[in-house]
Amino acid sequence: VLPETTEETAIAAAESLRTSSDSLGVSAVAGACAALAAAAEAGDLAAARAFLPRLVGQCQEATADLTGY
C-alpha cells in the first residue's frame, strides 16, 4: 500500500484480493484482507497498514501451498 493510499483504494484492493482468495479456498489470506478492509473502512489506515505483514505472510504461505498445482 502506497503512502498516499486512501481508505477507498485500500478497501477496493483488499476486497479484490479477498474475493479472489475466497475463490481459491485460501481463507487465511481472505481473513487478513477482511481485517485490513475493516480497518480502512473505519478510516484507520495506520491499523490497515499494520495488517500488511500478516497479509504478506499469508500470501507467501498460500503461494507455497499452491506451488505445483
mmCIF file of N, CA, C and O in Angstrom:
data_model
loop_
_atom_site.group_PDB
_atom_site.id
_atom_site.type_symbol
_atom_site.label_atom_id
_atom_site.label_comp_id
_atom_site.label_asym_id
_atom_site.label_seq_id
_atom_site.Cartn_x
_atom_site.Cartn_y
_atom_site.Cartn_z
ATOM 1 N N VAL A 1 0.859 -1.167 0.000
ATOM 2 C CA VAL A 1 0.000 0.000 0.000
ATOM 3 C C VAL A 1 0.899 1.222 0.000
ATOM 4 O O VAL A 1 1.790 1.352 0.831
ATOM 5 N N LEU A 2 0.647 2.097 -0.921
ATOM 6 C CA LEU A 2 1.443 3.305 -1.053
ATOM 7 C C LEU A 2 1.063 4.324 0.017
ATOM 8 O O LEU A 2 -0.071 4.350 0.477
ATOM 9 N N PRO A 3 2.002 5.192 0.406
ATOM 10 C CA PRO A 3 1.711 6.169 1.458
ATOM 11 C C PRO A 3 0.505 7.055 1.172
ATOM 12 O O PRO A 3 -0.207 7.442 2.076
ATOM 13 N N GLU A 4 0.246 7.375 -0.096
ATOM 14 C CA GLU A 4 -0.872 8.250 -0.423
ATOM 15 C C GLU A 4 -2.180 7.490 -0.612
ATOM 16 O O GLU A 4 -3.165 8.038 -1.079
ATOM 17 N N THR A 5 -2.217 6.247 -0.243
ATOM 18 C CA THR A 5 -3.407 5.431 -0.387
ATOM 19 C C THR A 5 -4.559 6.005 0.431
ATOM 20 O O THR A 5 -4.396 6.373 1.575
ATOM 21 N N THR A 6 -5.719 6.047 -0.193
ATOM 22 C CA THR A 6 -6.918 6.490 0.508
ATOM 23 C C THR A 6 -7.630 5.274 1.084
ATOM 24 O O THR A 6 -7.351 4.132 0.701
ATOM 25 N N GLU A 7 -8.550 5.544 1.977
ATOM 26 C CA GLU A 7 -9.337 4.448 2.538
ATOM 27 C C GLU A 7 -10.040 3.669 1.430
ATOM 28 O O GLU A 7 -10.058 2.436 1.445
ATOM 29 N N GLU A 8 -10.588 4.391 0.458
ATOM 30 C CA GLU A 8 -11.339 3.742 -0.623
ATOM 31 C C GLU A 8 -10.442 2.826 -1.453
ATOM 32 O O GLU A 8 -10.844 1.727 -1.832
ATOM 33 N N THR A 9 -9.222 3.283 -1.728
ATOM 34 C CA THR A 9 -8.292 2.481 -2.502
ATOM 35 C C THR A 9 -7.894 1.225 -1.733
ATOM 36 O O THR A 9 -7.843 0.124 -2.297
ATOM 37 N N ALA A 10 -7.625 1.387 -0.449
ATOM 38 C CA ALA A 10 -7.238 0.249 0.387
ATOM 39 C C ALA A 10 -8.363 -0.769 0.472
ATOM 40 O O ALA A 10 -8.134 -1.977 0.376
ATOM 41 N N ILE A 11 -9.579 -0.278 0.640
ATOM 42 C CA ILE A 11 -10.741 -1.166 0.725
ATOM 43 C C ILE A 11 -10.922 -1.927 -0.576
ATOM 44 O O ILE A 11 -11.107 -3.150 -0.581
ATOM 45 N N ALA A 12 -10.844 -1.230 -1.704
ATOM 46 C CA ALA A 12 -11.034 -1.879 -3.010
ATOM 47 C C ALA A 12 -9.971 -2.937 -3.252
ATOM 48 O O ALA A 12 -10.286 -4.048 -3.709
ATOM 49 N N ALA A 13 -8.724 -2.635 -2.937
ATOM 50 C CA ALA A 13 -7.645 -3.609 -3.148
ATOM 51 C C ALA A 13 -7.819 -4.813 -2.235
ATOM 52 O O ALA A 13 -7.677 -5.967 -2.678
ATOM 53 N N ALA A 14 -8.128 -4.562 -0.969
ATOM 54 C CA ALA A 14 -8.303 -5.665 -0.028
ATOM 55 C C ALA A 14 -9.493 -6.534 -0.406
ATOM 56 O O ALA A 14 -9.419 -7.769 -0.331
ATOM 57 N N GLU A 15 -10.579 -5.916 -0.826
ATOM 58 C CA GLU A 15 -11.762 -6.683 -1.211
ATOM 59 C C GLU A 15 -11.511 -7.498 -2.478
ATOM 60 O O GLU A 15 -11.978 -8.635 -2.593
ATOM 61 N N SER A 16 -10.773 -6.945 -3.409
ATOM 62 C CA SER A 16 -10.455 -7.684 -4.630
ATOM 63 C C SER A 16 -9.636 -8.930 -4.304
ATOM 64 O O SER A 16 -9.938 -10.035 -4.781
ATOM 65 N N LEU A 17 -8.604 -8.759 -3.496
ATOM 66 C CA LEU A 17 -7.777 -9.904 -3.110
ATOM 67 C C LEU A 17 -8.564 -10.877 -2.245
ATOM 68 O O LEU A 17 -8.411 -12.091 -2.357
ATOM 69 N N ARG A 18 -9.450 -10.360 -1.380
ATOM 70 C CA ARG A 18 -10.258 -11.231 -0.526
ATOM 71 C C ARG A 18 -11.171 -12.135 -1.347
ATOM 72 O O ARG A 18 -11.229 -13.341 -1.122
ATOM 73 N N THR A 19 -11.848 -11.573 -2.339
ATOM 74 C CA THR A 19 -12.760 -12.395 -3.132
ATOM 75 C C THR A 19 -12.001 -13.413 -3.970
ATOM 76 O O THR A 19 -12.446 -14.552 -4.106
ATOM 77 N N SER A 20 -10.848 -13.018 -4.491
ATOM 78 C CA SER A 20 -10.030 -13.970 -5.253
ATOM 79 C C SER A 20 -9.541 -15.095 -4.350
ATOM 80 O O SER A 20 -9.552 -16.266 -4.733
ATOM 81 N N SER A 21 -9.128 -14.733 -3.143
ATOM 82 C CA SER A 21 -8.644 -15.731 -2.188
ATOM 83 C C SER A 21 -9.753 -16.688 -1.794
ATOM 84 O O SER A 21 -9.534 -17.896 -1.684
ATOM 85 N N ASP A 22 -10.951 -16.146 -1.571
ATOM 86 C CA ASP A 22 -12.099 -17.000 -1.261
ATOM 87 C C ASP A 22 -12.364 -17.984 -2.392
ATOM 88 O O ASP A 22 -12.642 -19.157 -2.152
ATOM 89 N N SER A 23 -12.258 -17.510 -3.624
ATOM 90 C CA SER A 23 -12.494 -18.373 -4.781
ATOM 91 C C SER A 23 -11.505 -19.529 -4.847
ATOM 92 O O SER A 23 -11.837 -20.621 -5.291
ATOM 93 N N LEU A 24 -10.272 -19.257 -4.393
ATOM 94 C CA LEU A 24 -9.228 -20.288 -4.396
ATOM 95 C C LEU A 24 -9.242 -21.134 -3.128
ATOM 96 O O LEU A 24 -8.477 -22.077 -3.008
ATOM 97 N N GLY A 25 -10.072 -20.772 -2.172
ATOM 98 C CA GLY A 25 -10.129 -21.506 -0.922
ATOM 99 C C GLY A 25 -9.004 -21.162 0.040
ATOM 100 O O GLY A 25 -8.674 -21.946 0.917
ATOM 101 N N VAL A 26 -8.423 -19.991 -0.135
ATOM 102 C CA VAL A 26 -7.306 -19.561 0.716
ATOM 103 C C VAL A 26 -7.884 -18.634 1.796
ATOM 104 O O VAL A 26 -7.778 -17.417 1.732
ATOM 105 N N SER A 27 -8.496 -19.261 2.796
ATOM 106 C CA SER A 27 -9.232 -18.496 3.804
ATOM 107 C C SER A 27 -8.337 -17.621 4.680
ATOM 108 O O SER A 27 -8.787 -16.572 5.156
ATOM 109 N N ALA A 28 -7.082 -18.020 4.900
ATOM 110 C CA ALA A 28 -6.196 -17.201 5.731
ATOM 111 C C ALA A 28 -5.921 -15.853 5.063
ATOM 112 O O ALA A 28 -5.926 -14.812 5.723
ATOM 113 N N VAL A 29 -5.695 -15.870 3.761
ATOM 114 C CA VAL A 29 -5.466 -14.625 3.028
ATOM 115 C C VAL A 29 -6.752 -13.804 3.024
ATOM 116 O O VAL A 29 -6.724 -12.590 3.263
ATOM 117 N N ALA A 30 -7.870 -14.465 2.784
ATOM 118 C CA ALA A 30 -9.153 -13.761 2.777
ATOM 119 C C ALA A 30 -9.413 -13.103 4.128
ATOM 120 O O ALA A 30 -9.890 -11.959 4.190
ATOM 121 N N GLY A 31 -9.090 -13.788 5.202
ATOM 122 C CA GLY A 31 -9.287 -13.227 6.540
ATOM 123 C C GLY A 31 -8.408 -12.023 6.799
ATOM 124 O O GLY A 31 -8.855 -11.026 7.383
ATOM 125 N N ALA A 32 -7.157 -12.094 6.369
ATOM 126 C CA ALA A 32 -6.247 -10.960 6.533
ATOM 127 C C ALA A 32 -6.743 -9.766 5.722
ATOM 128 O O ALA A 32 -6.684 -8.619 6.184
ATOM 129 N N CYS A 33 -7.248 -10.035 4.528
ATOM 130 C CA CYS A 33 -7.800 -8.955 3.697
ATOM 131 C C CYS A 33 -9.025 -8.334 4.344
ATOM 132 O O CYS A 33 -9.206 -7.110 4.311
ATOM 133 N N ALA A 34 -9.876 -9.161 4.924
ATOM 134 C CA ALA A 34 -11.078 -8.648 5.578
ATOM 135 C C ALA A 34 -10.706 -7.749 6.756
ATOM 136 O O ALA A 34 -11.320 -6.694 6.957
ATOM 137 N N ALA A 35 -9.693 -8.141 7.521
ATOM 138 C CA ALA A 35 -9.250 -7.327 8.655
ATOM 139 C C ALA A 35 -8.693 -5.993 8.172
ATOM 140 O O ALA A 35 -8.979 -4.941 8.755
ATOM 141 N N LEU A 36 -7.897 -6.040 7.121
ATOM 142 C CA LEU A 36 -7.333 -4.819 6.560
ATOM 143 C C LEU A 36 -8.446 -3.909 6.047
ATOM 144 O O LEU A 36 -8.454 -2.707 6.327
ATOM 145 N N ALA A 37 -9.407 -4.474 5.333
ATOM 146 C CA ALA A 37 -10.515 -3.679 4.797
ATOM 147 C C ALA A 37 -11.345 -3.068 5.919
ATOM 148 O O ALA A 37 -11.755 -1.911 5.830
ATOM 149 N N ALA A 38 -11.578 -3.819 6.988
ATOM 150 C CA ALA A 38 -12.362 -3.304 8.111
ATOM 151 C C ALA A 38 -11.665 -2.104 8.749
ATOM 152 O O ALA A 38 -12.318 -1.110 9.095
ATOM 153 N N ALA A 39 -10.352 -2.196 8.898
ATOM 154 C CA ALA A 39 -9.608 -1.066 9.463
ATOM 155 C C ALA A 39 -9.703 0.148 8.543
ATOM 156 O O ALA A 39 -9.914 1.277 9.006
ATOM 157 N N ALA A 40 -9.573 -0.084 7.245
ATOM 158 C CA ALA A 40 -9.670 1.025 6.292
ATOM 159 C C ALA A 40 -11.068 1.618 6.279
ATOM 160 O O ALA A 40 -11.231 2.842 6.214
ATOM 161 N N GLU A 41 -12.087 0.758 6.365
ATOM 162 C CA GLU A 41 -13.467 1.254 6.406
ATOM 163 C C GLU A 41 -13.710 2.120 7.635
ATOM 164 O O GLU A 41 -14.513 3.051 7.598
ATOM 165 N N ALA A 42 -12.998 1.818 8.713
ATOM 166 C CA ALA A 42 -13.113 2.624 9.931
ATOM 167 C C ALA A 42 -12.294 3.907 9.837
ATOM 168 O O ALA A 42 -12.299 4.715 10.759
ATOM 169 N N GLY A 43 -11.588 4.075 8.707
ATOM 170 C CA GLY A 43 -10.794 5.278 8.500
ATOM 171 C C GLY A 43 -9.425 5.232 9.140
ATOM 172 O O GLY A 43 -8.756 6.255 9.244
ATOM 173 N N ASP A 44 -8.999 4.056 9.560
ATOM 174 C CA ASP A 44 -7.724 3.903 10.256
ATOM 175 C C ASP A 44 -6.695 3.232 9.341
ATOM 176 O O ASP A 44 -6.476 2.030 9.408
ATOM 177 N N LEU A 45 -6.073 4.048 8.479
ATOM 178 C CA LEU A 45 -5.081 3.492 7.557
ATOM 179 C C LEU A 45 -3.837 2.982 8.281
ATOM 180 O O LEU A 45 -3.185 2.054 7.812
ATOM 181 N N ALA A 46 -3.520 3.559 9.429
ATOM 182 C CA ALA A 46 -2.372 3.057 10.198
ATOM 183 C C ALA A 46 -2.635 1.626 10.648
ATOM 184 O O ALA A 46 -1.755 0.761 10.545
ATOM 185 N N ALA A 47 -3.835 1.358 11.120
ATOM 186 C CA ALA A 47 -4.190 -0.010 11.512
ATOM 187 C C ALA A 47 -4.228 -0.918 10.288
ATOM 188 O O ALA A 47 -3.780 -2.071 10.350
ATOM 189 N N ALA A 48 -4.739 -0.411 9.166
ATOM 190 C CA ALA A 48 -4.767 -1.206 7.942
ATOM 191 C C ALA A 48 -3.348 -1.583 7.529
ATOM 192 O O ALA A 48 -3.086 -2.743 7.182
ATOM 193 N N ARG A 49 -2.426 -0.631 7.597
ATOM 194 C CA ARG A 49 -1.024 -0.923 7.257
ATOM 195 C C ARG A 49 -0.428 -1.952 8.202
ATOM 196 O O ARG A 49 0.410 -2.745 7.806
ATOM 197 N N ALA A 50 -0.865 -1.942 9.448
ATOM 198 C CA ALA A 50 -0.340 -2.891 10.433
ATOM 199 C C ALA A 50 -0.705 -4.334 10.073
ATOM 200 O O ALA A 50 -0.017 -5.270 10.497
ATOM 201 N N PHE A 51 -1.760 -4.529 9.285
ATOM 202 C CA PHE A 51 -2.143 -5.869 8.846
ATOM 203 C C PHE A 51 -1.298 -6.367 7.667
ATOM 204 O O PHE A 51 -1.342 -7.550 7.330
ATOM 205 N N LEU A 52 -0.537 -5.486 7.034
ATOM 206 C CA LEU A 52 0.221 -5.880 5.843
ATOM 207 C C LEU A 52 1.228 -7.007 6.097
ATOM 208 O O LEU A 52 1.294 -7.940 5.288
ATOM 209 N N PRO A 53 2.007 -6.978 7.178
ATOM 210 C CA PRO A 53 2.938 -8.099 7.388
ATOM 211 C C PRO A 53 2.210 -9.448 7.497
ATOM 212 O O PRO A 53 2.669 -10.454 6.944
ATOM 213 N N ARG A 54 1.079 -9.457 8.185
ATOM 214 C CA ARG A 54 0.278 -10.687 8.284
ATOM 215 C C ARG A 54 -0.207 -11.115 6.910
ATOM 216 O O ARG A 54 -0.135 -12.301 6.544
ATOM 217 N N LEU A 55 -0.685 -10.158 6.134
ATOM 218 C CA LEU A 55 -1.186 -10.461 4.798
ATOM 219 C C LEU A 55 -0.078 -10.997 3.902
ATOM 220 O O LEU A 55 -0.268 -11.993 3.197
ATOM 221 N N VAL A 56 1.078 -10.372 3.946
ATOM 222 C CA VAL A 56 2.214 -10.844 3.136
ATOM 223 C C VAL A 56 2.581 -12.264 3.532
ATOM 224 O O VAL A 56 2.798 -13.128 2.680
ATOM 225 N N GLY A 57 2.651 -12.522 4.823
ATOM 226 C CA GLY A 57 2.978 -13.869 5.300
ATOM 227 C C GLY A 57 1.960 -14.899 4.841
ATOM 228 O O GLY A 57 2.325 -15.997 4.401
ATOM 229 N N GLN A 58 0.683 -14.554 4.925
ATOM 230 C CA GLN A 58 -0.368 -15.473 4.479
ATOM 231 C C GLN A 58 -0.278 -15.716 2.970
ATOM 232 O O GLN A 58 -0.484 -16.840 2.507
ATOM 233 N N CYS A 59 0.050 -14.674 2.210
ATOM 234 C CA CYS A 59 0.206 -14.830 0.755
ATOM 235 C C CYS A 59 1.394 -15.732 0.433
ATOM 236 O O CYS A 59 1.312 -16.574 -0.470
ATOM 237 N N GLN A 60 2.481 -15.572 1.170
ATOM 238 C CA GLN A 60 3.650 -16.421 0.949
ATOM 239 C C GLN A 60 3.332 -17.876 1.253
ATOM 240 O O GLN A 60 3.722 -18.777 0.498
ATOM 241 N N GLU A 61 2.614 -18.122 2.342
ATOM 242 C CA GLU A 61 2.222 -19.491 2.675
ATOM 243 C C GLU A 61 1.297 -20.068 1.613
ATOM 244 O O GLU A 61 1.443 -21.231 1.222
ATOM 245 N N ALA A 62 0.345 -19.271 1.150
ATOM 246 C CA ALA A 62 -0.583 -19.745 0.124
ATOM 247 C C ALA A 62 0.149 -20.053 -1.166
ATOM 248 O O ALA A 62 -0.134 -21.068 -1.825
ATOM 249 N N THR A 63 1.104 -19.214 -1.533
ATOM 250 C CA THR A 63 1.891 -19.449 -2.741
ATOM 251 C C THR A 63 2.645 -20.767 -2.631
ATOM 252 O O THR A 63 2.659 -21.571 -3.565
ATOM 253 N N ALA A 64 3.257 -20.996 -1.479
ATOM 254 C CA ALA A 64 3.997 -22.246 -1.263
ATOM 255 C C ALA A 64 3.046 -23.444 -1.330
ATOM 256 O O ALA A 64 3.376 -24.476 -1.940
ATOM 257 N N ASP A 65 1.872 -23.313 -0.726
ATOM 258 C CA ASP A 65 0.898 -24.395 -0.744
ATOM 259 C C ASP A 65 0.383 -24.693 -2.143
ATOM 260 O O ASP A 65 0.100 -25.858 -2.484
ATOM 261 N N LEU A 66 0.217 -23.660 -2.954
ATOM 262 C CA LEU A 66 -0.363 -23.830 -4.293
ATOM 263 C C LEU A 66 0.678 -24.168 -5.364
ATOM 264 O O LEU A 66 0.306 -24.558 -6.469
ATOM 265 N N THR A 67 1.961 -24.016 -5.031
ATOM 266 C CA THR A 67 3.002 -24.332 -5.997
ATOM 267 C C THR A 67 2.933 -25.823 -6.342
ATOM 268 O O THR A 67 2.855 -26.658 -5.481
ATOM 269 N N GLY A 68 2.944 -26.090 -7.612
ATOM 270 C CA GLY A 68 2.891 -27.469 -8.058
ATOM 271 C C GLY A 68 1.522 -27.918 -8.543
ATOM 272 O O GLY A 68 1.373 -29.001 -9.079
ATOM 273 N N TYR A 69 0.512 -27.074 -8.332
ATOM 274 C CA TYR A 69 -0.820 -27.437 -8.819
ATOM 275 C C TYR A 69 -0.988 -27.003 -10.234
ATOM 276 O O TYR A 69 -0.593 -26.084 -10.737
#
